[in-house]
mmCIF file with all atom_site columns, C-alpha atoms in Angstrom:
data_model
loop_
_atom_site.group_PDB
_atom_site.id
_atom_site.type_symbol
_atom_site.label_atom_id
_atom_site.label_alt_id
_atom_site.label_comp_id
_atom_site.label_asym_id
_atom_site.label_entity_id
_atom_site.label_seq_id
_atom_site.pdbx_PDB_ins_code
_atom_site.Cartn_x
_atom_site.Cartn_y
_atom_site.Cartn_z
_atom_site.occupancy
_atom_site.B_iso_or_equiv
_atom_site.pdbx_formal_charge
_atom_site.auth_seq_id
_atom_site.auth_comp_id
_atom_site.auth_asym_id
_atom_site.auth_atom_id
_atom_site.pdbx_PDB_model_num
ATOM 1   C CA . MET A 1 1   ? 0.257   0.638   -20.517 1.00 0.00 ? 391 MET A CA 1
ATOM 2   C CA . ILE A 1 2   ? 2.817   1.296   -17.802 1.00 0.00 ? 392 ILE A CA 1
ATOM 3   C CA . ARG A 1 3   ? 5.087   3.024   -20.306 1.00 0.00 ? 393 ARG A CA 1
ATOM 4   C CA . GLN A 1 4   ? 2.274   5.484   -20.974 1.00 0.00 ? 394 GLN A CA 1
ATOM 5   C CA . ILE A 1 5   ? 1.716   5.934   -17.226 1.00 0.00 ? 395 ILE A CA 1
ATOM 6   C CA . ASN A 1 6   ? 5.391   6.709   -16.871 1.00 0.00 ? 396 ASN A CA 1
ATOM 7   C CA . ALA A 1 7   ? 5.255   9.102   -19.799 1.00 0.00 ? 397 ALA A CA 1
ATOM 8   C CA . ASP A 1 8   ? 2.431   10.951  -18.056 1.00 0.00 ? 398 ASP A CA 1
ATOM 9   C CA . GLY A 1 9   ? 4.717   11.602  -15.121 1.00 0.00 ? 399 GLY A CA 1
ATOM 10  C CA . ALA A 1 10  ? 3.467   8.790   -12.871 1.00 0.00 ? 400 ALA A CA 1
ATOM 11  C CA . THR A 1 11  ? 4.808   5.431   -11.691 1.00 0.00 ? 401 THR A CA 1
ATOM 12  C CA . ALA A 1 12  ? 2.797   2.179   -11.201 1.00 0.00 ? 402 ALA A CA 1
ATOM 13  C CA . SER A 1 13  ? 2.273   -0.575  -8.691  1.00 0.00 ? 403 SER A CA 1
ATOM 14  C CA . PHE A 1 14  ? 1.349   -4.023  -10.059 1.00 0.00 ? 404 PHE A CA 1
ATOM 15  C CA . ASP A 1 15  ? -1.210  -6.047  -8.023  1.00 0.00 ? 405 ASP A CA 1
ATOM 16  C CA . HIS A 1 16  ? -2.113  -9.567  -9.198  1.00 0.00 ? 406 HIS A CA 1
ATOM 17  C CA . LEU A 1 17  ? -5.626  -9.944  -7.813  1.00 0.00 ? 407 LEU A CA 1
ATOM 18  C CA . ASN A 1 18  ? -6.212  -13.406 -6.298  1.00 0.00 ? 408 ASN A CA 1
ATOM 19  C CA . GLU A 1 19  ? -7.235  -13.228 -2.641  1.00 0.00 ? 409 GLU A CA 1
ATOM 20  C CA . SER A 1 20  ? -7.856  -16.124 -0.223  1.00 0.00 ? 410 SER A CA 1
ATOM 21  C CA . VAL A 1 21  ? -6.152  -18.983 -2.030  1.00 0.00 ? 411 VAL A CA 1
ATOM 22  C CA . SER A 1 22  ? -7.160  -22.367 -0.592  1.00 0.00 ? 412 SER A CA 1
ATOM 23  C CA . HIS A 1 23  ? -4.166  -24.549 -1.665  1.00 0.00 ? 413 HIS A CA 1
ATOM 24  C CA . ALA A 1 24  ? -0.490  -24.236 -1.114  1.00 0.00 ? 414 ALA A CA 1
ATOM 25  C CA . ASP A 1 25  ? 0.293   -24.930 -4.761  1.00 0.00 ? 415 ASP A CA 1
ATOM 26  C CA . GLU A 1 26  ? -1.916  -21.989 -5.756  1.00 0.00 ? 416 GLU A CA 1
ATOM 27  C CA . ALA A 1 27  ? 0.044   -19.800 -3.396  1.00 0.00 ? 417 ALA A CA 1
ATOM 28  C CA . GLU A 1 28  ? 3.240   -21.040 -5.030  1.00 0.00 ? 418 GLU A CA 1
ATOM 29  C CA . GLN A 1 29  ? 1.886   -20.018 -8.388  1.00 0.00 ? 419 GLN A CA 1
ATOM 30  C CA . GLU A 1 30  ? 1.264   -16.555 -7.091  1.00 0.00 ? 420 GLU A CA 1
ATOM 31  C CA . VAL A 1 31  ? 4.840   -16.277 -5.833  1.00 0.00 ? 421 VAL A CA 1
ATOM 32  C CA . ARG A 1 32  ? 6.174   -17.329 -9.246  1.00 0.00 ? 422 ARG A CA 1
ATOM 33  C CA . GLU A 1 33  ? 3.917   -14.831 -10.971 1.00 0.00 ? 423 GLU A CA 1
ATOM 34  C CA . TYR A 1 34  ? 5.323   -11.994 -8.810  1.00 0.00 ? 424 TYR A CA 1
ATOM 35  C CA . LEU A 1 35  ? 8.871   -13.149 -9.429  1.00 0.00 ? 425 LEU A CA 1
ATOM 36  C CA . ARG A 1 36  ? 8.151   -13.134 -13.150 1.00 0.00 ? 426 ARG A CA 1
ATOM 37  C CA . ILE A 1 37  ? 6.714   -9.648  -13.000 1.00 0.00 ? 427 ILE A CA 1
ATOM 38  C CA . LEU A 1 38  ? 9.681   -8.291  -10.982 1.00 0.00 ? 428 LEU A CA 1
ATOM 39  C CA . ALA A 1 39  ? 12.024  -9.733  -13.562 1.00 0.00 ? 429 ALA A CA 1
ATOM 40  C CA . ARG A 1 40  ? 9.997   -8.205  -16.350 1.00 0.00 ? 430 ARG A CA 1
ATOM 41  C CA . ILE A 1 41  ? 10.025  -4.786  -14.647 1.00 0.00 ? 431 ILE A CA 1
ATOM 42  C CA . ASP A 1 42  ? 13.775  -5.091  -14.392 1.00 0.00 ? 432 ASP A CA 1
ATOM 43  C CA . GLU A 1 43  ? 14.206  -6.123  -18.035 1.00 0.00 ? 433 GLU A CA 1
ATOM 44  C CA . THR A 1 44  ? 12.019  -3.350  -19.452 1.00 0.00 ? 434 THR A CA 1
ATOM 45  C CA . GLY A 1 45  ? 13.169  -0.539  -17.198 1.00 0.00 ? 435 GLY A CA 1
ATOM 46  C CA . ILE A 1 46  ? 9.624   0.640   -16.521 1.00 0.00 ? 436 ILE A CA 1
ATOM 47  C CA . ARG A 1 47  ? 8.969   2.529   -13.263 1.00 0.00 ? 437 ARG A CA 1
ATOM 48  C CA . SER A 1 48  ? 6.778   0.099   -11.330 1.00 0.00 ? 438 SER A CA 1
ATOM 49  C CA . ASN A 1 49  ? 6.784   -1.745  -8.036  1.00 0.00 ? 439 ASN A CA 1
ATOM 50  C CA . VAL A 1 50  ? 4.436   -4.451  -6.804  1.00 0.00 ? 440 VAL A CA 1
ATOM 51  C CA . SER A 1 51  ? 1.679   -4.853  -4.188  1.00 0.00 ? 441 SER A CA 1
ATOM 52  C CA . ILE A 1 52  ? 0.839   -8.237  -2.585  1.00 0.00 ? 442 ILE A CA 1
ATOM 53  C CA . LYS A 1 53  ? -2.016  -9.665  -0.481  1.00 0.00 ? 443 LYS A CA 1
ATOM 54  C CA . LEU A 1 54  ? -0.970  -12.199 2.102   1.00 0.00 ? 444 LEU A CA 1
ATOM 55  C CA . THR A 1 55  ? -4.084  -14.331 1.628   1.00 0.00 ? 445 THR A CA 1
ATOM 56  C CA . GLN A 1 56  ? -2.930  -14.959 -1.897  1.00 0.00 ? 446 GLN A CA 1
ATOM 57  C CA . PHE A 1 57  ? 0.250   -16.301 -0.429  1.00 0.00 ? 447 PHE A CA 1
ATOM 58  C CA . GLY A 1 58  ? -1.488  -18.737 1.868   1.00 0.00 ? 448 GLY A CA 1
ATOM 59  C CA . LEU A 1 59  ? -2.357  -16.739 4.987   1.00 0.00 ? 449 LEU A CA 1
ATOM 60  C CA . ALA A 1 60  ? -5.667  -18.564 5.373   1.00 0.00 ? 450 ALA A CA 1
ATOM 61  C CA . LEU A 1 61  ? -3.778  -21.883 5.346   1.00 0.00 ? 451 LEU A CA 1
ATOM 62  C CA . ASP A 1 62  ? -0.775  -21.062 7.518   1.00 0.00 ? 452 ASP A CA 1
ATOM 63  C CA . ALA A 1 63  ? 0.743   -17.747 8.594   1.00 0.00 ? 453 ALA A CA 1
ATOM 64  C CA . GLU A 1 64  ? 4.305   -19.143 8.358   1.00 0.00 ? 454 GLU A CA 1
ATOM 65  C CA . LEU A 1 65  ? 3.684   -20.238 4.781   1.00 0.00 ? 455 LEU A CA 1
ATOM 66  C CA . ALA A 1 66  ? 2.432   -16.740 3.918   1.00 0.00 ? 456 ALA A CA 1
ATOM 67  C CA . TYR A 1 67  ? 5.445   -15.149 5.518   1.00 0.00 ? 457 TYR A CA 1
ATOM 68  C CA . LYS A 1 68  ? 7.908   -17.413 3.688   1.00 0.00 ? 458 LYS A CA 1
ATOM 69  C CA . ASN A 1 69  ? 6.146   -16.800 0.361   1.00 0.00 ? 459 ASN A CA 1
ATOM 70  C CA . ALA A 1 70  ? 6.065   -13.018 0.926   1.00 0.00 ? 460 ALA A CA 1
ATOM 71  C CA . ARG A 1 71  ? 9.700   -13.061 1.912   1.00 0.00 ? 461 ARG A CA 1
ATOM 72  C CA . ARG A 1 72  ? 10.717  -14.650 -1.353  1.00 0.00 ? 462 ARG A CA 1
ATOM 73  C CA . VAL A 1 73  ? 9.047   -11.832 -3.233  1.00 0.00 ? 463 VAL A CA 1
ATOM 74  C CA . VAL A 1 74  ? 10.512  -9.080  -1.007  1.00 0.00 ? 464 VAL A CA 1
ATOM 75  C CA . GLU A 1 75  ? 13.962  -10.603 -1.206  1.00 0.00 ? 465 GLU A CA 1
ATOM 76  C CA . ASP A 1 76  ? 13.854  -10.728 -4.982  1.00 0.00 ? 466 ASP A CA 1
ATOM 77  C CA . ALA A 1 77  ? 12.554  -7.126  -5.195  1.00 0.00 ? 467 ALA A CA 1
ATOM 78  C CA . ALA A 1 78  ? 15.226  -5.908  -2.784  1.00 0.00 ? 468 ALA A CA 1
ATOM 79  C CA . ARG A 1 79  ? 17.909  -7.586  -4.870  1.00 0.00 ? 469 ARG A CA 1
ATOM 80  C CA . ARG A 1 80  ? 16.594  -5.760  -7.939  1.00 0.00 ? 470 ARG A CA 1
ATOM 81  C CA . GLY A 1 81  ? 16.327  -2.400  -6.115  1.00 0.00 ? 471 GLY A CA 1
ATOM 82  C CA . ASN A 1 82  ? 12.507  -2.554  -6.259  1.00 0.00 ? 472 ASN A CA 1
ATOM 83  C CA . PHE A 1 83  ? 9.781   -2.215  -3.606  1.00 0.00 ? 473 PHE A CA 1
ATOM 84  C CA . VAL A 1 84  ? 6.932   -4.429  -2.323  1.00 0.00 ? 474 VAL A CA 1
ATOM 85  C CA . ARG A 1 85  ? 3.801   -3.095  -0.665  1.00 0.00 ? 475 ARG A CA 1
ATOM 86  C CA . VAL A 1 86  ? 1.901   -5.476  1.636   1.00 0.00 ? 476 VAL A CA 1
ATOM 87  C CA . ASP A 1 87  ? -1.813  -4.770  1.093   1.00 0.00 ? 477 ASP A CA 1
ATOM 88  C CA . MET A 1 88  ? -4.291  -4.730  3.964   1.00 0.00 ? 478 MET A CA 1
ATOM 89  C CA . GLU A 1 89  ? -7.329  -6.963  3.723   1.00 0.00 ? 479 GLU A CA 1
ATOM 90  C CA . ALA A 1 90  ? -10.383 -7.658  5.946   1.00 0.00 ? 480 ALA A CA 1
ATOM 91  C CA . SER A 1 91  ? -10.054 -6.995  9.685   1.00 0.00 ? 481 SER A CA 1
ATOM 92  C CA . ASN A 1 92  ? -9.917  -10.689 10.567  1.00 0.00 ? 482 ASN A CA 1
ATOM 93  C CA . VAL A 1 93  ? -6.412  -10.789 9.153   1.00 0.00 ? 483 VAL A CA 1
ATOM 94  C CA . THR A 1 94  ? -5.232  -7.258  10.122  1.00 0.00 ? 484 THR A CA 1
ATOM 95  C CA . GLU A 1 95  ? -3.154  -8.425  13.117  1.00 0.00 ? 485 GLU A CA 1
ATOM 96  C CA . ALA A 1 96  ? -1.624  -11.331 11.197  1.00 0.00 ? 486 ALA A CA 1
ATOM 97  C CA . THR A 1 97  ? -0.798  -9.048  8.288   1.00 0.00 ? 487 THR A CA 1
ATOM 98  C CA . LEU A 1 98  ? 0.923   -6.529  10.557  1.00 0.00 ? 488 LEU A CA 1
ATOM 99  C CA . THR A 1 99  ? 2.861   -9.285  12.337  1.00 0.00 ? 489 THR A CA 1
ATOM 100 C CA . ILE A 1 100 ? 4.252   -10.661 9.069   1.00 0.00 ? 490 ILE A CA 1
ATOM 101 C CA . PHE A 1 101 ? 5.011   -7.157  7.779   1.00 0.00 ? 491 PHE A CA 1
ATOM 102 C CA . LYS A 1 102 ? 6.943   -6.359  10.961  1.00 0.00 ? 492 LYS A CA 1
ATOM 103 C CA . ARG A 1 103 ? 9.024   -9.554  10.498  1.00 0.00 ? 493 ARG A CA 1
ATOM 104 C CA . LEU A 1 104 ? 9.813   -8.542  6.891   1.00 0.00 ? 494 LEU A CA 1
ATOM 105 C CA . ARG A 1 105 ? 10.614  -4.972  7.927   1.00 0.00 ? 495 ARG A CA 1
ATOM 106 C CA . GLU A 1 106 ? 13.125  -6.308  10.536  1.00 0.00 ? 496 GLU A CA 1
ATOM 107 C CA . GLU A 1 107 ? 14.911  -8.220  7.748   1.00 0.00 ? 497 GLU A CA 1
ATOM 108 C CA . PHE A 1 108 ? 14.668  -5.726  4.935   1.00 0.00 ? 498 PHE A CA 1
ATOM 109 C CA . GLY A 1 109 ? 15.107  -1.988  4.487   1.00 0.00 ? 499 GLY A CA 1
ATOM 110 C CA . LEU A 1 110 ? 12.659  0.889   4.655   1.00 0.00 ? 500 LEU A CA 1
ATOM 111 C CA . ASN A 1 111 ? 12.670  1.137   0.831   1.00 0.00 ? 501 ASN A CA 1
ATOM 112 C CA . ASP A 1 112 ? 12.300  -2.626  0.284   1.00 0.00 ? 502 ASP A CA 1
ATOM 113 C CA . VAL A 1 113 ? 8.895   -3.287  1.890   1.00 0.00 ? 503 VAL A CA 1
ATOM 114 C CA . GLY A 1 114 ? 5.876   -1.197  2.984   1.00 0.00 ? 504 GLY A CA 1
ATOM 115 C CA . ILE A 1 115 ? 2.374   -1.671  4.359   1.00 0.00 ? 505 ILE A CA 1
ATOM 116 C CA . VAL A 1 116 ? -1.192  -0.423  3.930   1.00 0.00 ? 506 VAL A CA 1
ATOM 117 C CA . LEU A 1 117 ? -3.542  0.952   6.557   1.00 0.00 ? 507 LEU A CA 1
ATOM 118 C CA . GLN A 1 118 ? -7.270  1.634   6.233   1.00 0.00 ? 508 GLN A CA 1
ATOM 119 C CA . SER A 1 119 ? -8.883  4.738   7.742   1.00 0.00 ? 509 SER A CA 1
ATOM 120 C CA . TYR A 1 120 ? -12.251 3.087   8.345   1.00 0.00 ? 510 TYR A CA 1
ATOM 121 C CA . LEU A 1 121 ? -10.765 0.828   11.003  1.00 0.00 ? 511 LEU A CA 1
ATOM 122 C CA . ARG A 1 122 ? -10.834 2.256   14.533  1.00 0.00 ? 512 ARG A CA 1
ATOM 123 C CA . ARG A 1 123 ? -7.373  0.869   15.332  1.00 0.00 ? 513 ARG A CA 1
ATOM 124 C CA . THR A 1 124 ? -5.575  2.525   12.400  1.00 0.00 ? 514 THR A CA 1
ATOM 125 C CA . TYR A 1 125 ? -4.234  5.683   14.010  1.00 0.00 ? 515 TYR A CA 1
ATOM 126 C CA . ASP A 1 126 ? -2.643  3.707   16.803  1.00 0.00 ? 516 ASP A CA 1
ATOM 127 C CA . ASP A 1 127 ? -1.275  1.207   14.230  1.00 0.00 ? 517 ASP A CA 1
ATOM 128 C CA . ALA A 1 128 ? 0.265   4.099   12.309  1.00 0.00 ? 518 ALA A CA 1
ATOM 129 C CA . LEU A 1 129 ? 1.926   5.450   15.418  1.00 0.00 ? 519 LEU A CA 1
ATOM 130 C CA . GLN A 1 130 ? 3.539   2.111   16.165  1.00 0.00 ? 520 GLN A CA 1
ATOM 131 C CA . LEU A 1 131 ? 4.618   1.432   12.531  1.00 0.00 ? 521 LEU A CA 1
ATOM 132 C CA . LEU A 1 132 ? 6.272   4.859   12.268  1.00 0.00 ? 522 LEU A CA 1
ATOM 133 C CA . LYS A 1 133 ? 8.556   3.869   15.126  1.00 0.00 ? 523 LYS A CA 1
ATOM 134 C CA . LEU A 1 134 ? 10.103  1.047   13.004  1.00 0.00 ? 524 LEU A CA 1
ATOM 135 C CA . PRO A 1 135 ? 9.955   3.157   10.723  1.00 0.00 ? 525 PRO A CA 1
ATOM 136 C CA . ALA A 1 136 ? 7.729   1.995   7.866   1.00 0.00 ? 526 ALA A CA 1
ATOM 137 C CA . ARG A 1 137 ? 6.475   3.345   4.571   1.00 0.00 ? 527 ARG A CA 1
ATOM 138 C CA . ILE A 1 138 ? 2.651   3.394   4.738   1.00 0.00 ? 528 ILE A CA 1
ATOM 139 C CA . ARG A 1 139 ? -0.098  3.705   2.209   1.00 0.00 ? 529 ARG A CA 1
ATOM 140 C CA . ILE A 1 140 ? -3.317  5.098   3.752   1.00 0.00 ? 530 ILE A CA 1
ATOM 141 C CA . CYS A 1 141 ? -6.642  4.309   2.058   1.00 0.00 ? 531 CYS A CA 1
ATOM 142 C CA . LYS A 1 142 ? -10.216 4.331   3.296   1.00 0.00 ? 532 LYS A CA 1
ATOM 143 C CA . GLY A 1 143 ? -10.957 0.540   3.134   1.00 0.00 ? 533 GLY A CA 1
ATOM 144 C CA . ALA A 1 144 ? -13.628 -1.359  1.262   1.00 0.00 ? 534 ALA A CA 1
ATOM 145 C CA . TYR A 1 145 ? -14.515 -4.474  3.290   1.00 0.00 ? 535 TYR A CA 1
ATOM 146 C CA . ASN A 1 146 ? -17.832 -4.972  5.127   1.00 0.00 ? 536 ASN A CA 1
ATOM 147 C CA . GLU A 1 147 ? -16.895 -4.617  8.792   1.00 0.00 ? 537 GLU A CA 1
ATOM 148 C CA . PRO A 1 148 ? -18.887 -4.553  12.050  1.00 0.00 ? 538 PRO A CA 1
ATOM 149 C CA . PRO A 1 149 ? -19.268 -1.103  13.753  1.00 0.00 ? 539 PRO A CA 1
ATOM 150 C CA . GLU A 1 150 ? -17.177 -2.130  16.733  1.00 0.00 ? 540 GLU A CA 1
ATOM 151 C CA . VAL A 1 151 ? -14.238 -2.635  14.336  1.00 0.00 ? 541 VAL A CA 1
ATOM 152 C CA . ALA A 1 152 ? -14.856 0.050   11.710  1.00 0.00 ? 542 ALA A CA 1
ATOM 153 C CA . PHE A 1 153 ? -16.419 3.520   11.687  1.00 0.00 ? 543 PHE A CA 1
ATOM 154 C CA . PRO A 1 154 ? -19.968 3.135   10.171  1.00 0.00 ? 544 PRO A CA 1
ATOM 155 C CA . ASP A 1 155 ? -20.248 6.853   9.415   1.00 0.00 ? 545 ASP A CA 1
ATOM 156 C CA . LYS A 1 156 ? -18.353 8.144   6.340   1.00 0.00 ? 546 LYS A CA 1
ATOM 157 C CA . ARG A 1 157 ? -17.640 11.393  8.143   1.00 0.00 ? 547 ARG A CA 1
ATOM 158 C CA . ASP A 1 158 ? -15.744 9.562   10.791  1.00 0.00 ? 548 ASP A CA 1
ATOM 159 C CA . VAL A 1 159 ? -13.833 7.559   8.158   1.00 0.00 ? 549 VAL A CA 1
ATOM 160 C CA . ASP A 1 160 ? -12.883 10.810  6.407   1.00 0.00 ? 550 ASP A CA 1
ATOM 161 C CA . ARG A 1 161 ? -11.899 12.468  9.659   1.00 0.00 ? 551 ARG A CA 1
ATOM 162 C CA . ASN A 1 162 ? -9.664  9.557   10.546  1.00 0.00 ? 552 ASN A CA 1
ATOM 163 C CA . TYR A 1 163 ? -8.195  9.549   7.049   1.00 0.00 ? 553 TYR A CA 1
ATOM 164 C CA . VAL A 1 164 ? -7.151  13.193  7.357   1.00 0.00 ? 554 VAL A CA 1
ATOM 165 C CA . ARG A 1 165 ? -5.814  12.605  10.890  1.00 0.00 ? 555 ARG A CA 1
ATOM 166 C CA . VAL A 1 166 ? -3.642  9.725   9.708   1.00 0.00 ? 556 VAL A CA 1
ATOM 167 C CA . MET A 1 167 ? -2.576  11.470  6.519   1.00 0.00 ? 557 MET A CA 1
ATOM 168 C CA . GLN A 1 168 ? -1.320  14.433  8.571   1.00 0.00 ? 558 GLN A CA 1
ATOM 169 C CA . LEU A 1 169 ? 0.564   12.070  10.859  1.00 0.00 ? 559 LEU A CA 1
ATOM 170 C CA . LEU A 1 170 ? 2.218   10.351  7.936   1.00 0.00 ? 560 LEU A CA 1
ATOM 171 C CA . LEU A 1 171 ? 3.168   13.520  6.012   1.00 0.00 ? 561 LEU A CA 1
ATOM 172 C CA . GLY A 1 172 ? 4.639   15.015  9.189   1.00 0.00 ? 562 GLY A CA 1
ATOM 173 C CA . SER A 1 173 ? 6.849   11.978  9.800   1.00 0.00 ? 563 SER A CA 1
ATOM 174 C CA . GLY A 1 174 ? 9.569   12.732  7.271   1.00 0.00 ? 564 GLY A CA 1
ATOM 175 C CA . ILE A 1 175 ? 9.111   9.266   5.686   1.00 0.00 ? 565 ILE A CA 1
ATOM 176 C CA . TYR A 1 176 ? 7.906   8.727   2.182   1.00 0.00 ? 566 TYR A CA 1
ATOM 177 C CA . HIS A 1 177 ? 4.282   7.573   2.155   1.00 0.00 ? 567 HIS A CA 1
ATOM 178 C CA . GLY A 1 178 ? 1.415   6.881   -0.214  1.00 0.00 ? 568 GLY A CA 1
ATOM 179 C CA . ILE A 1 179 ? -1.849  8.842   -0.014  1.00 0.00 ? 569 ILE A CA 1
ATOM 180 C CA . ALA A 1 180 ? -4.349  6.570   -1.800  1.00 0.00 ? 570 ALA A CA 1
ATOM 181 C CA . THR A 1 181 ? -7.656  8.261   -2.616  1.00 0.00 ? 571 THR A CA 1
ATOM 182 C CA . HIS A 1 182 ? -10.019 9.296   -5.394  1.00 0.00 ? 572 HIS A CA 1
ATOM 183 C CA . ASP A 1 183 ? -12.013 11.567  -3.056  1.00 0.00 ? 573 ASP A CA 1
ATOM 184 C CA . PRO A 1 184 ? -11.650 15.237  -4.038  1.00 0.00 ? 574 PRO A CA 1
ATOM 185 C CA . LYS A 1 185 ? -12.018 16.259  -0.362  1.00 0.00 ? 575 LYS A CA 1
ATOM 186 C CA . MET A 1 186 ? -9.151  14.005  0.735   1.00 0.00 ? 576 MET A CA 1
ATOM 187 C CA . ILE A 1 187 ? -7.007  15.131  -2.156  1.00 0.00 ? 577 ILE A CA 1
ATOM 188 C CA . SER A 1 188 ? -7.609  18.798  -1.261  1.00 0.00 ? 578 SER A CA 1
ATOM 189 C CA . ALA A 1 189 ? -7.000  18.153  2.425   1.00 0.00 ? 579 ALA A CA 1
ATOM 190 C CA . THR A 1 190 ? -3.685  16.516  1.560   1.00 0.00 ? 580 THR A CA 1
ATOM 191 C CA . ILE A 1 191 ? -2.527  19.301  -0.730  1.00 0.00 ? 581 ILE A CA 1
ATOM 192 C CA . ASP A 1 192 ? -3.597  21.991  1.716   1.00 0.00 ? 582 ASP A CA 1
ATOM 193 C CA . PHE A 1 193 ? -1.791  20.350  4.572   1.00 0.00 ? 583 PHE A CA 1
ATOM 194 C CA . ALA A 1 194 ? 1.402   19.780  2.510   1.00 0.00 ? 584 ALA A CA 1
ATOM 195 C CA . GLN A 1 195 ? 1.438   23.380  1.367   1.00 0.00 ? 585 GLN A CA 1
ATOM 196 C CA . ARG A 1 196 ? 0.688   24.738  4.832   1.00 0.00 ? 586 ARG A CA 1
ATOM 197 C CA . GLU A 1 197 ? 3.452   22.680  6.400   1.00 0.00 ? 587 GLU A CA 1
ATOM 198 C CA . GLY A 1 198 ? 5.936   23.206  3.571   1.00 0.00 ? 588 GLY A CA 1
ATOM 199 C CA . ILE A 1 199 ? 6.048   19.500  2.689   1.00 0.00 ? 589 ILE A CA 1
ATOM 200 C CA . GLY A 1 200 ? 7.383   18.936  -0.814  1.00 0.00 ? 590 GLY A CA 1
ATOM 201 C CA . LYS A 1 201 ? 6.864   16.276  -3.485  1.00 0.00 ? 591 LYS A CA 1
ATOM 202 C CA . GLU A 1 202 ? 9.804   14.242  -2.178  1.00 0.00 ? 592 GLU A CA 1
ATOM 203 C CA . ALA A 1 203 ? 7.808   13.448  1.009   1.00 0.00 ? 593 ALA A CA 1
ATOM 204 C CA . PHE A 1 204 ? 4.797   11.508  -0.423  1.00 0.00 ? 594 PHE A CA 1
ATOM 205 C CA . GLU A 1 205 ? 2.861   10.454  -3.487  1.00 0.00 ? 595 GLU A CA 1
ATOM 206 C CA . PHE A 1 206 ? -0.818  10.279  -4.423  1.00 0.00 ? 596 PHE A CA 1
ATOM 207 C CA . GLN A 1 207 ? -2.047  6.820   -5.424  1.00 0.00 ? 597 GLN A CA 1
ATOM 208 C CA . MET A 1 208 ? -5.106  6.028   -7.562  1.00 0.00 ? 598 MET A CA 1
ATOM 209 C CA . LEU A 1 209 ? -6.461  2.922   -9.205  1.00 0.00 ? 599 LEU A CA 1
ATOM 210 C CA . TYR A 1 210 ? -5.679  2.718   -12.924 1.00 0.00 ? 600 TYR A CA 1
ATOM 211 C CA . GLY A 1 211 ? -8.657  3.871   -15.034 1.00 0.00 ? 601 GLY A CA 1
ATOM 212 C CA . ILE A 1 212 ? -10.421 5.799   -12.268 1.00 0.00 ? 602 ILE A CA 1
ATOM 213 C CA . ARG A 1 213 ? -10.449 9.593   -12.724 1.00 0.00 ? 603 ARG A CA 1
ATOM 214 C CA . PRO A 1 214 ? -7.579  9.566   -15.217 1.00 0.00 ? 604 PRO A CA 1
ATOM 215 C CA . ALA A 1 215 ? -7.844  13.344  -15.819 1.00 0.00 ? 605 ALA A CA 1
ATOM 216 C CA . GLU A 1 216 ? -7.385  13.921  -12.082 1.00 0.00 ? 606 GLU A CA 1
ATOM 217 C CA . GLN A 1 217 ? -4.345  11.593  -12.100 1.00 0.00 ? 607 GLN A CA 1
ATOM 218 C CA . GLN A 1 218 ? -2.784  13.691  -14.834 1.00 0.00 ? 608 GLN A CA 1
ATOM 219 C CA . ARG A 1 219 ? -3.613  16.929  -13.072 1.00 0.00 ? 609 ARG A CA 1
ATOM 220 C CA . LEU A 1 220 ? -1.947  15.686  -9.898  1.00 0.00 ? 610 LEU A CA 1
ATOM 221 C CA . ALA A 1 221 ? 1.052   14.452  -11.830 1.00 0.00 ? 611 ALA A CA 1
ATOM 222 C CA . SER A 1 222 ? 1.477   17.906  -13.324 1.00 0.00 ? 612 SER A CA 1
ATOM 223 C CA . LEU A 1 223 ? 1.559   19.598  -9.894  1.00 0.00 ? 613 LEU A CA 1
ATOM 224 C CA . LEU A 1 224 ? 4.708   20.054  -7.831  1.00 0.00 ? 614 LEU A CA 1
ATOM 225 C CA . LEU A 1 225 ? 3.680   16.782  -6.221  1.00 0.00 ? 615 LEU A CA 1
ATOM 226 C CA . SER A 1 226 ? 4.276   13.082  -6.925  1.00 0.00 ? 616 SER A CA 1
ATOM 227 C CA . VAL A 1 227 ? 1.456   10.820  -8.060  1.00 0.00 ? 617 VAL A CA 1
ATOM 228 C CA . ARG A 1 228 ? 1.140   7.064   -8.512  1.00 0.00 ? 618 ARG A CA 1
#
C-alpha cells in the first residue's frame, strides 16, 4: 500500500490507532509496535514516518510515563533518520501534550519530532506563535473532538478563518510544515497563498487521510507542491 502511495508521488505517515490506554503494559505494547514499524520502514526503504498519540503511551496514567515512552520512539526514529509527529487529542490533554513535545524538541532536532495543532481551538494561533520560536514543525488540522464553546469555536466559519490564519503563519515561517485538510476551500486558500507569496513545494506538504478523496490526493501530488 505505501509503495503505491510512494509511486503516486506521495509519502506516508503511519498511525497505530489506540487512544487512552488504561494500563502501563498496554502502553509498552504500543511502544514496541512503533519500534517494529520504524524498523520495517528502514528495512523496506519506503518513504514513511510515524505519528503517535500520547494517551496511547500512558498519558492518562502518568505524564512522565508518556514522555519516556514517546522518547523511546523518537530516539529510535532519529537514529534511523526518520521523523515522529506527536498528534493532538482532546483539549483536556492539550497542555500536557505540548509540554511533553517541548521536552522532546529540546532533546532532538527539528527534523526528528513535530507536533499537531487544531484550528478549532481558540488557543491555537498563540500556541503556533510560541512553537515557531523553538522552532517546531507543525501540522495544522481542524480538529474533531467535541469541545465546549469556551475552548473551541462553535461556528465552522470561525474554525476555517482560524485555519487560514494559522496556515499563513506557518507557511510564512520558513519551516517545513504539514497542511492537513480535505476541505477544497482550505486547499485553495493554501495554494493561493503559497503562489501569491512565492512559497515553493520545499516549504510545506498537504496531508490527507488514506482513502479519502484519493483523486484529489493524486491531483495535489502532480502539482508543483508536496503532498502526504
